[in-house]
Amino acid sequence: MKMNFTIKSLFVLLMFLGITNSYSQQRTCGVDEYMEEMLKNPELARKYEENQRKFQAELERRANGDYSARGASIVIPVAVHFPTGNEADRDCLVALAQSQVDVLNADYSATNADISNWGLASIFYPGLQPGVSNISFCLATYNHPVGVDPQLLEGEPAVTIGYNFANGSDYPEFDSNWAGYMNFLIKPIDGDTLGYSPLGGSIENGGAVVMNLSTFGTGSGCPGSGIVPGAPFNLGRTVTHELGHFYNLNHTFTGNCASDDGLADTPNVALPTYNCPSAGSVDGCVTGENSLTMNYMDYVNDACMYMFTPDQMNVVDAYVSSVLASQIKPGVCGPGFDLTTTDNEIFSCPNTDTEVVFTFNYSTTLDFNETTTFSASGVPAGASVSFSPTSLNSDGSFTMTIGDLEMTAQGDYTITVTGTSSSVTKNFDVVLNNNCTEIQCNPYMSPENLNLAIADGAGGNPGPVTQHIINIADLGVIESMTINVDISHTWVSDLLVGVIPPGGEFPADILSLWSGNCGVSGPPGVQNFNITFDDQGATIPGTDECSNNLTGAYAPVDPLSTFNGMEAQGDWTIIIADFFSGDTGVLNDWSIEICTEQQLSVDEFSVNEFSIFPNPNNGEFTIKLNSNSGNDIAVDVFDIRGRKIFNNSYSRNNSDFSQTIKLNSVEAGMYLVTVSDGAKKITKKIIVE
């Protein structure tokens, strides 16, 4: 039951969703029908695969203990759409929308009143506790899209009435006016389906979870609009269930015992459970296991579902943080503040380091001006923590210094930074990797002058695909990577260029680097490029904006961070296809640079009287050693992210070596100094103040 499925197996799992055909007064959802229809659209299918790769990469990082991308609790703005509602019912419909948001906040934080039922039920599920997510929901109130609903006023909740969401289309419903919101669309649905959602959704283009008129919100509803929660699905749990699908959760009964939902803490079950069975009364697929009937991803009545598991909430958190967080429209949920940092993880070594410094940005929304005070928890025992400044009441930055590290034990420490004002409290998690490790970046290159022909295509159909493999023999978990591709071709917008990681399959696992970029309105086409694809690079120029012989660092079509957390070792395959006739070219060469975390090299060769001083320093320090090898001494300096900022080689006339190194205009922080004597080397950390 381990979460270890590939994108390909996700499609297989879809075939097993919604197994039974019993509908009368029983829960049904339309996730399988929705996915079947959505995946017929090539662009939606491509985007779905891209999102799944991001999600899988985040899961793998977490499986390796890296929660650095988790960040602060993510607030998801909600917009609710009632296309058949009456404007006279606006106050009622707003209240109904808020009741549903309240249910979601309770259910996804395990603060729902009926979670108390778990006390008695837990005896049937030894060791299991309800899961808690890292998300919350708000009914958006500011910066509404202009012109979509003339009655929707700024400062009022994002509830549209009579608005023809997605132009009244059937699934999959997307409305670009509402991009960046978690959209709930309440409309009549044919048949007995209570609602539907994609299995792994997107809000980038205004995706929606769709609910029937009788399954949204709580209470007496709004009879004047014909929108009334109906028993036994009148407690808002259908939205909790469908939203679970949107955040990539399968049904607990997926697979009829032949497979499962991919999670270790949800027992395999053969069929959905209906109505309201008592805890422990339904057998699982494995002898001695009981179906988790009260789980939100089963089919019981609203009153009898009341919990997620920790593994389910890990999936939700991973999907939201890796896919949806970047899609959220900012500044729509009312006055407040946000905490951000690029220092999600910092490496340290208690053998050599005394302190590390995290830098944060503090930004306010909608004229928020309360004083926010900063604190931290989770620091290593023996360490100290201080903030500068200790509080802010306007946009700015602050630092958190973790000191006295020489007194701490090695380990990974998740440090929770808390910003507290009179009305808002937010948490942000960072990781202190206190393990005497370093980031090493190594290049892996194809032979020069490969001169591999790229076969011509025709009429939008690819010619024979050009492939080449770079084998990486080194072990290491990917922290970051770049790929350089040098192609000579007379019309580069004809090309698709991608890469397949070790163990991947063609074409399902291609990550796209270049996809018909640098188009032109007419001949001649743009010729040749020698590009380093880097997630931090510039955006590839648009149509009619490229020049011949394009060089530099550009962001790929799909982010290379998809591979973060994967093992680097194995065959990496570049894929090149030409889709139109009349222009050909060659792959000159290509290379991959992979940065991995490695144990800090200490005294890998024997030297006498080795020292680096002063340490800490101002960017100027002296290296002294004694060695009889006769080799030149090479000195490389890397920042903590593995980027080389200095390298030089020095000859010597005797066994004593002394050299002063000057790092020009470097920022304060920790750096790695590698001293090489032939094939032998030693690495030490220094602090620049």
JSON list of C-alpha atoms in Angstrom, two decimals, residues 143-302:
[
{"chain": "A", "resi": 143, "resn": "ASN", "atom": "CA", "xyz": [-9.79, 42.04, -6.22]},
{"chain": "A", "resi": 144, "resn": "HIS", "atom": "CA", "xyz": [-12.71, 40.32, -7.93]},
{"chain": "A", "resi": 145, "resn": "PRO", "atom": "CA", "xyz": [-12.61, 39.78, -11.70]},
{"chain": "A", "resi": 146, "resn": "VAL", "atom": "CA", "xyz": [-14.12, 42.78, -13.44]},
{"chain": "A", "resi": 147, "resn": "GLY", "atom": "CA", "xyz": [-17.44, 42.55, -15.26]},
{"chain": "A", "resi": 148, "resn": "VAL", "atom": "CA", "xyz": [-18.35, 38.91, -14.59]},
{"chain": "A", "resi": 149, "resn": "ASP", "atom": "CA", "xyz": [-21.24, 39.68, -12.20]},
{"chain": "A", "resi": 150, "resn": "PRO", "atom": "CA", "xyz": [-22.37, 43.31, -11.93]},
{"chain": "A", "resi": 151, "resn": "GLN", "atom": "CA", "xyz": [-23.93, 42.59, -8.51]},
{"chain": "A", "resi": 152, "resn": "LEU", "atom": "CA", "xyz": [-20.65, 41.28, -7.08]},
{"chain": "A", "resi": 153, "resn": "LEU", "atom": "CA", "xyz": [-19.17, 44.28, -5.28]},
{"chain": "A", "resi": 154, "resn": "GLU", "atom": "CA", "xyz": [-15.60, 44.76, -4.12]},
{"chain": "A", "resi": 155, "resn": "GLY", "atom": "CA", "xyz": [-15.25, 43.81, -0.48]},
{"chain": "A", "resi": 156, "resn": "GLU", "atom": "CA", "xyz": [-18.12, 41.32, -0.64]},
{"chain": "A", "resi": 157, "resn": "PRO", "atom": "CA", "xyz": [-17.65, 37.52, -0.75]},
{"chain": "A", "resi": 158, "resn": "ALA", "atom": "CA", "xyz": [-16.81, 35.99, -4.15]},
{"chain": "A", "resi": 159, "resn": "VAL", "atom": "CA", "xyz": [-20.25, 34.53, -4.84]},
{"chain": "A", "resi": 160, "resn": "THR", "atom": "CA", "xyz": [-21.65, 34.85, -8.36]},
{"chain": "A", "resi": 161, "resn": "ILE", "atom": "CA", "xyz": [-25.38, 34.48, -9.07]},
{"chain": "A", "resi": 162, "resn": "GLY", "atom": "CA", "xyz": [-26.66, 33.92, -12.58]},
{"chain": "A", "resi": 163, "resn": "TYR", "atom": "CA", "xyz": [-23.13, 34.00, -13.99]},
{"chain": "A", "resi": 164, "resn": "ASN", "atom": "CA", "xyz": [-22.67, 31.51, -16.83]},
{"chain": "A", "resi": 165, "resn": "PHE", "atom": "CA", "xyz": [-19.50, 29.86, -15.51]},
{"chain": "A", "resi": 166, "resn": "ALA", "atom": "CA", "xyz": [-17.40, 28.31, -18.31]},
{"chain": "A", "resi": 167, "resn": "ASN", "atom": "CA", "xyz": [-20.11, 29.44, -20.75]},
{"chain": "A", "resi": 168, "resn": "GLY", "atom": "CA", "xyz": [-22.37, 26.71, -19.47]},
{"chain": "A", "resi": 169, "resn": "SER", "atom": "CA", "xyz": [-20.13, 23.90, -20.75]},
{"chain": "A", "resi": 170, "resn": "ASP", "atom": "CA", "xyz": [-20.23, 20.37, -19.45]},
{"chain": "A", "resi": 171, "resn": "TYR", "atom": "CA", "xyz": [-17.18, 18.84, -17.85]},
{"chain": "A", "resi": 172, "resn": "PRO", "atom": "CA", "xyz": [-14.40, 19.61, -17.76]},
{"chain": "A", "resi": 173, "resn": "GLU", "atom": "CA", "xyz": [-15.42, 23.15, -16.71]},
{"chain": "A", "resi": 174, "resn": "PHE", "atom": "CA", "xyz": [-12.71, 25.84, -16.84]},
{"chain": "A", "resi": 175, "resn": "ASP", "atom": "CA", "xyz": [-13.29, 29.59, -16.65]},
{"chain": "A", "resi": 176, "resn": "SER", "atom": "CA", "xyz": [-10.21, 31.80, -17.11]},
{"chain": "A", "resi": 177, "resn": "ASN", "atom": "CA", "xyz": [-11.99, 34.76, -15.47]},
{"chain": "A", "resi": 178, "resn": "TRP", "atom": "CA", "xyz": [-11.67, 32.86, -12.21]},
{"chain": "A", "resi": 179, "resn": "ALA", "atom": "CA", "xyz": [-8.10, 31.61, -12.56]},
{"chain": "A", "resi": 180, "resn": "GLY", "atom": "CA", "xyz": [-6.33, 31.36, -9.22]},
{"chain": "A", "resi": 181, "resn": "TYR", "atom": "CA", "xyz": [-9.47, 30.53, -7.19]},
{"chain": "A", "resi": 182, "resn": "MET", "atom": "CA", "xyz": [-10.75, 27.23, -5.85]},
{"chain": "A", "resi": 183, "resn": "ASN", "atom": "CA", "xyz": [-14.04, 27.37, -7.73]},
{"chain": "A", "resi": 184, "resn": "PHE", "atom": "CA", "xyz": [-17.20, 25.59, -6.58]},
{"chain": "A", "resi": 185, "resn": "LEU", "atom": "CA", "xyz": [-19.86, 25.40, -9.27]},
{"chain": "A", "resi": 186, "resn": "ILE", "atom": "CA", "xyz": [-23.35, 24.55, -8.01]},
{"chain": "A", "resi": 187, "resn": "LYS", "atom": "CA", "xyz": [-25.67, 23.45, -10.80]},
{"chain": "A", "resi": 188, "resn": "PRO", "atom": "CA", "xyz": [-28.10, 20.67, -11.76]},
{"chain": "A", "resi": 189, "resn": "ILE", "atom": "CA", "xyz": [-26.33, 17.40, -12.62]},
{"chain": "A", "resi": 190, "resn": "ASP", "atom": "CA", "xyz": [-28.08, 14.71, -14.64]},
{"chain": "A", "resi": 191, "resn": "GLY", "atom": "CA", "xyz": [-28.67, 11.37, -12.96]},
{"chain": "A", "resi": 192, "resn": "ASP", "atom": "CA", "xyz": [-27.85, 10.58, -9.36]},
{"chain": "A", "resi": 193, "resn": "THR", "atom": "CA", "xyz": [-24.30, 11.94, -9.33]},
{"chain": "A", "resi": 194, "resn": "LEU", "atom": "CA", "xyz": [-23.74, 14.14, -6.29]},
{"chain": "A", "resi": 195, "resn": "GLY", "atom": "CA", "xyz": [-20.70, 15.95, -7.67]},
{"chain": "A", "resi": 196, "resn": "TYR", "atom": "CA", "xyz": [-17.51, 15.54, -9.63]},
{"chain": "A", "resi": 197, "resn": "SER", "atom": "CA", "xyz": [-13.93, 16.66, -9.76]},
{"chain": "A", "resi": 198, "resn": "PRO", "atom": "CA", "xyz": [-10.69, 15.77, -11.56]},
{"chain": "A", "resi": 199, "resn": "LEU", "atom": "CA", "xyz": [-8.23, 13.42, -9.87]},
{"chain": "A", "resi": 200, "resn": "GLY", "atom": "CA", "xyz": [-5.58, 16.07, -9.47]},
{"chain": "A", "resi": 201, "resn": "GLY", "atom": "CA", "xyz": [-7.03, 19.40, -10.52]},
{"chain": "A", "resi": 202, "resn": "SER", "atom": "CA", "xyz": [-5.69, 22.79, -11.57]},
{"chain": "A", "resi": 203, "resn": "ILE", "atom": "CA", "xyz": [-6.83, 26.31, -10.78]},
{"chain": "A", "resi": 204, "resn": "GLU", "atom": "CA", "xyz": [-4.40, 27.86, -13.24]},
{"chain": "A", "resi": 205, "resn": "ASN", "atom": "CA", "xyz": [-7.16, 28.23, -15.84]},
{"chain": "A", "resi": 206, "resn": "GLY", "atom": "CA", "xyz": [-10.07, 28.47, -13.42]},
{"chain": "A", "resi": 207, "resn": "GLY", "atom": "CA", "xyz": [-10.86, 24.80, -12.81]},
{"chain": "A", "resi": 208, "resn": "ALA", "atom": "CA", "xyz": [-13.85, 23.88, -10.68]},
{"chain": "A", "resi": 209, "resn": "VAL", "atom": "CA", "xyz": [-15.36, 21.27, -8.41]},
{"chain": "A", "resi": 210, "resn": "VAL", "atom": "CA", "xyz": [-18.98, 20.78, -9.46]},
{"chain": "A", "resi": 211, "resn": "MET", "atom": "CA", "xyz": [-21.79, 20.00, -7.00]},
{"chain": "A", "resi": 212, "resn": "ASN", "atom": "CA", "xyz": [-25.46, 19.15, -7.42]},
{"chain": "A", "resi": 213, "resn": "LEU", "atom": "CA", "xyz": [-28.03, 21.57, -6.03]},
{"chain": "A", "resi": 214, "resn": "SER", "atom": "CA", "xyz": [-28.76, 19.39, -2.98]},
{"chain": "A", "resi": 215, "resn": "THR", "atom": "CA", "xyz": [-25.22, 18.58, -1.83]},
{"chain": "A", "resi": 216, "resn": "PHE", "atom": "CA", "xyz": [-23.65, 21.98, -1.12]},
{"chain": "A", "resi": 217, "resn": "GLY", "atom": "CA", "xyz": [-23.45, 23.65, 2.27]},
{"chain": "A", "resi": 218, "resn": "THR", "atom": "CA", "xyz": [-25.38, 23.01, 5.47]},
{"chain": "A", "resi": 219, "resn": "GLY", "atom": "CA", "xyz": [-28.59, 24.13, 7.10]},
{"chain": "A", "resi": 220, "resn": "SER", "atom": "CA", "xyz": [-31.92, 24.94, 5.46]},
{"chain": "A", "resi": 221, "resn": "GLY", "atom": "CA", "xyz": [-30.34, 26.24, 2.25]},
{"chain": "A", "resi": 222, "resn": "CYS", "atom": "CA", "xyz": [-31.96, 28.79, -0.06]},
{"chain": "A", "resi": 223, "resn": "PRO", "atom": "CA", "xyz": [-35.38, 27.51, -1.22]},
{"chain": "A", "resi": 224, "resn": "GLY", "atom": "CA", "xyz": [-35.98, 30.61, -3.32]},
{"chain": "A", "resi": 225, "resn": "SER", "atom": "CA", "xyz": [-33.13, 29.47, -5.57]},
{"chain": "A", "resi": 226, "resn": "GLY", "atom": "CA", "xyz": [-33.89, 25.76, -5.35]},
{"chain": "A", "resi": 227, "resn": "ILE", "atom": "CA", "xyz": [-30.57, 25.10, -3.61]},
{"chain": "A", "resi": 228, "resn": "VAL", "atom": "CA", "xyz": [-31.27, 23.13, -0.46]},
{"chain": "A", "resi": 229, "resn": "PRO", "atom": "CA", "xyz": [-28.96, 20.56, 1.20]},
{"chain": "A", "resi": 230, "resn": "GLY", "atom": "CA", "xyz": [-30.79, 17.24, 1.24]},
{"chain": "A", "resi": 231, "resn": "ALA", "atom": "CA", "xyz": [-30.37, 14.35, 3.67]},
{"chain": "A", "resi": 232, "resn": "PRO", "atom": "CA", "xyz": [-28.37, 12.16, 3.91]},
{"chain": "A", "resi": 233, "resn": "PHE", "atom": "CA", "xyz": [-25.91, 14.44, 2.08]},
{"chain": "A", "resi": 234, "resn": "ASN", "atom": "CA", "xyz": [-26.71, 17.70, 3.82]},
{"chain": "A", "resi": 235, "resn": "LEU", "atom": "CA", "xyz": [-23.60, 18.34, 5.94]},
{"chain": "A", "resi": 236, "resn": "GLY", "atom": "CA", "xyz": [-21.23, 19.59, 3.25]},
{"chain": "A", "resi": 237, "resn": "ARG", "atom": "CA", "xyz": [-19.17, 16.38, 3.21]},
{"chain": "A", "resi": 238, "resn": "THR", "atom": "CA", "xyz": [-19.72, 15.80, -0.52]},
{"chain": "A", "resi": 239, "resn": "VAL", "atom": "CA", "xyz": [-17.56, 18.87, -1.19]},
{"chain": "A", "resi": 240, "resn": "THR", "atom": "CA", "xyz": [-14.96, 17.55, 1.29]},
{"chain": "A", "resi": 241, "resn": "HIS", "atom": "CA", "xyz": [-14.94, 14.28, -0.68]},
{"chain": "A", "resi": 242, "resn": "GLU", "atom": "CA", "xyz": [-14.78, 15.82, -4.17]},
{"chain": "A", "resi": 243, "resn": "LEU", "atom": "CA", "xyz": [-12.14, 18.32, -3.10]},
{"chain": "A", "resi": 244, "resn": "GLY", "atom": "CA", "xyz": [-10.07, 15.36, -1.90]},
{"chain": "A", "resi": 245, "resn": "HIS", "atom": "CA", "xyz": [-10.08, 14.12, -5.52]},
{"chain": "A", "resi": 246, "resn": "PHE", "atom": "CA", "xyz": [-9.07, 17.59, -6.72]},
{"chain": "A", "resi": 247, "resn": "TYR", "atom": "CA", "xyz": [-6.07, 17.32, -4.39]},
{"chain": "A", "resi": 248, "resn": "ASN", "atom": "CA", "xyz": [-5.15, 13.90, -5.83]},
{"chain": "A", "resi": 249, "resn": "LEU", "atom": "CA", "xyz": [-6.83, 11.52, -3.37]},
{"chain": "A", "resi": 250, "resn": "ASN", "atom": "CA", "xyz": [-8.33, 8.28, -4.66]},
{"chain": "A", "resi": 251, "resn": "HIS", "atom": "CA", "xyz": [-11.32, 6.49, -3.23]},
{"chain": "A", "resi": 252, "resn": "THR", "atom": "CA", "xyz": [-10.34, 4.20, -0.36]},
{"chain": "A", "resi": 253, "resn": "PHE", "atom": "CA", "xyz": [-11.97, 1.33, -2.25]},
{"chain": "A", "resi": 254, "resn": "THR", "atom": "CA", "xyz": [-9.94, 1.81, -5.43]},
{"chain": "A", "resi": 255, "resn": "GLY", "atom": "CA", "xyz": [-9.07, -1.49, -7.07]},
{"chain": "A", "resi": 256, "resn": "ASN", "atom": "CA", "xyz": [-11.48, -4.08, -5.65]},
{"chain": "A", "resi": 257, "resn": "CYS", "atom": "CA", "xyz": [-8.61, -5.63, -3.65]},
{"chain": "A", "resi": 258, "resn": "ALA", "atom": "CA", "xyz": [-6.59, -6.03, -6.88]},
{"chain": "A", "resi": 259, "resn": "SER", "atom": "CA", "xyz": [-4.85, -2.73, -6.15]},
{"chain": "A", "resi": 260, "resn": "ASP", "atom": "CA", "xyz": [-5.41, 0.10, -3.71]},
{"chain": "A", "resi": 261, "resn": "ASP", "atom": "CA", "xyz": [-5.37, 3.86, -3.27]},
{"chain": "A", "resi": 262, "resn": "GLY", "atom": "CA", "xyz": [-1.58, 3.92, -2.90]},
{"chain": "A", "resi": 263, "resn": "LEU", "atom": "CA", "xyz": [-1.57, 4.82, 0.79]},
{"chain": "A", "resi": 264, "resn": "ALA", "atom": "CA", "xyz": [-0.24, 2.71, 3.63]},
{"chain": "A", "resi": 265, "resn": "ASP", "atom": "CA", "xyz": [-2.67, 3.84, 6.34]},
{"chain": "A", "resi": 266, "resn": "THR", "atom": "CA", "xyz": [-5.95, 3.25, 4.46]},
{"chain": "A", "resi": 267, "resn": "PRO", "atom": "CA", "xyz": [-6.81, -0.47, 4.56]},
{"chain": "A", "resi": 268, "resn": "ASN", "atom": "CA", "xyz": [-7.60, -2.13, 1.22]},
{"chain": "A", "resi": 269, "resn": "VAL", "atom": "CA", "xyz": [-11.32, -2.72, 0.74]},
{"chain": "A", "resi": 270, "resn": "ALA", "atom": "CA", "xyz": [-13.20, -4.52, -2.01]},
{"chain": "A", "resi": 271, "resn": "LEU", "atom": "CA", "xyz": [-16.19, -2.20, -2.45]},
{"chain": "A", "resi": 272, "resn": "PRO", "atom": "CA", "xyz": [-17.51, 1.18, -1.41]},
{"chain": "A", "resi": 273, "resn": "THR", "atom": "CA", "xyz": [-19.40, 1.39, 1.85]},
{"chain": "A", "resi": 274, "resn": "TYR", "atom": "CA", "xyz": [-22.85, 2.97, 1.87]},
{"chain": "A", "resi": 275, "resn": "ASN", "atom": "CA", "xyz": [-25.29, 4.30, 4.45]},
{"chain": "A", "resi": 276, "resn": "CYS", "atom": "CA", "xyz": [-24.00, 4.43, 8.04]},
{"chain": "A", "resi": 277, "resn": "PRO", "atom": "CA", "xyz": [-22.27, 1.26, 9.29]},
{"chain": "A", "resi": 278, "resn": "SER", "atom": "CA", "xyz": [-20.71, 1.02, 12.72]},
{"chain": "A", "resi": 279, "resn": "ALA", "atom": "CA", "xyz": [-16.94, 1.25, 13.07]},
{"chain": "A", "resi": 280, "resn": "GLY", "atom": "CA", "xyz": [-15.15, -2.04, 12.53]},
{"chain": "A", "resi": 281, "resn": "SER", "atom": "CA", "xyz": [-18.20, -3.73, 11.01]},
{"chain": "A", "resi": 282, "resn": "VAL", "atom": "CA", "xyz": [-16.88, -3.93, 7.42]},
{"chain": "A", "resi": 283, "resn": "ASP", "atom": "CA", "xyz": [-13.98, -6.22, 6.63]},
{"chain": "A", "resi": 284, "resn": "GLY", "atom": "CA", "xyz": [-10.98, -5.12, 4.62]},
{"chain": "A", "resi": 285, "resn": "CYS", "atom": "CA", "xyz": [-9.23, -7.16, 1.95]},
{"chain": "A", "resi": 286, "resn": "VAL", "atom": "CA", "xyz": [-6.59, -8.38, 4.39]},
{"chain": "A", "resi": 287, "resn": "THR", "atom": "CA", "xyz": [-7.67, -10.74, 7.16]},
{"chain": "A", "resi": 288, "resn": "GLY", "atom": "CA", "xyz": [-7.85, -8.85, 10.43]},
{"chain": "A", "resi": 289, "resn": "GLU", "atom": "CA", "xyz": [-8.13, -5.39, 8.82]},
{"chain": "A", "resi": 290, "resn": "ASN", "atom": "CA", "xyz": [-11.29, -3.32, 8.96]},
{"chain": "A", "resi": 291, "resn": "SER", "atom": "CA", "xyz": [-12.54, -0.92, 6.33]},
{"chain": "A", "resi": 292, "resn": "LEU", "atom": "CA", "xyz": [-12.05, 2.72, 7.30]},
{"chain": "A", "resi": 293, "resn": "THR", "atom": "CA", "xyz": [-15.71, 3.44, 6.66]},
{"chain": "A", "resi": 294, "resn": "MET", "atom": "CA", "xyz": [-15.69, 6.85, 8.31]},
{"chain": "A", "resi": 295, "resn": "ASN", "atom": "CA", "xyz": [-13.07, 8.16, 5.88]},
{"chain": "A", "resi": 296, "resn": "TYR", "atom": "CA", "xyz": [-14.09, 11.08, 3.70]},
{"chain": "A", "resi": 297, "resn": "MET", "atom": "CA", "xyz": [-12.99, 9.19, 0.57]},
{"chain": "A", "resi": 298, "resn": "ASP", "atom": "CA", "xyz": [-15.50, 6.38, 1.03]},
{"chain": "A", "resi": 299, "resn": "TYR", "atom": "CA", "xyz": [-19.22, 6.54, 0.11]},
{"chain": "A", "resi": 300, "resn": "VAL", "atom": "CA", "xyz": [-21.01, 6.61, 3.47]},
{"chain": "A", "resi": 301, "resn": "ASN", "atom": "CA", "xyz": [-23.58, 9.27, 4.42]},
{"chain": "A", "resi": 302, "resn": "ASP", "atom": "CA", "xyz": [-22.40, 12.73, 5.45]}
]
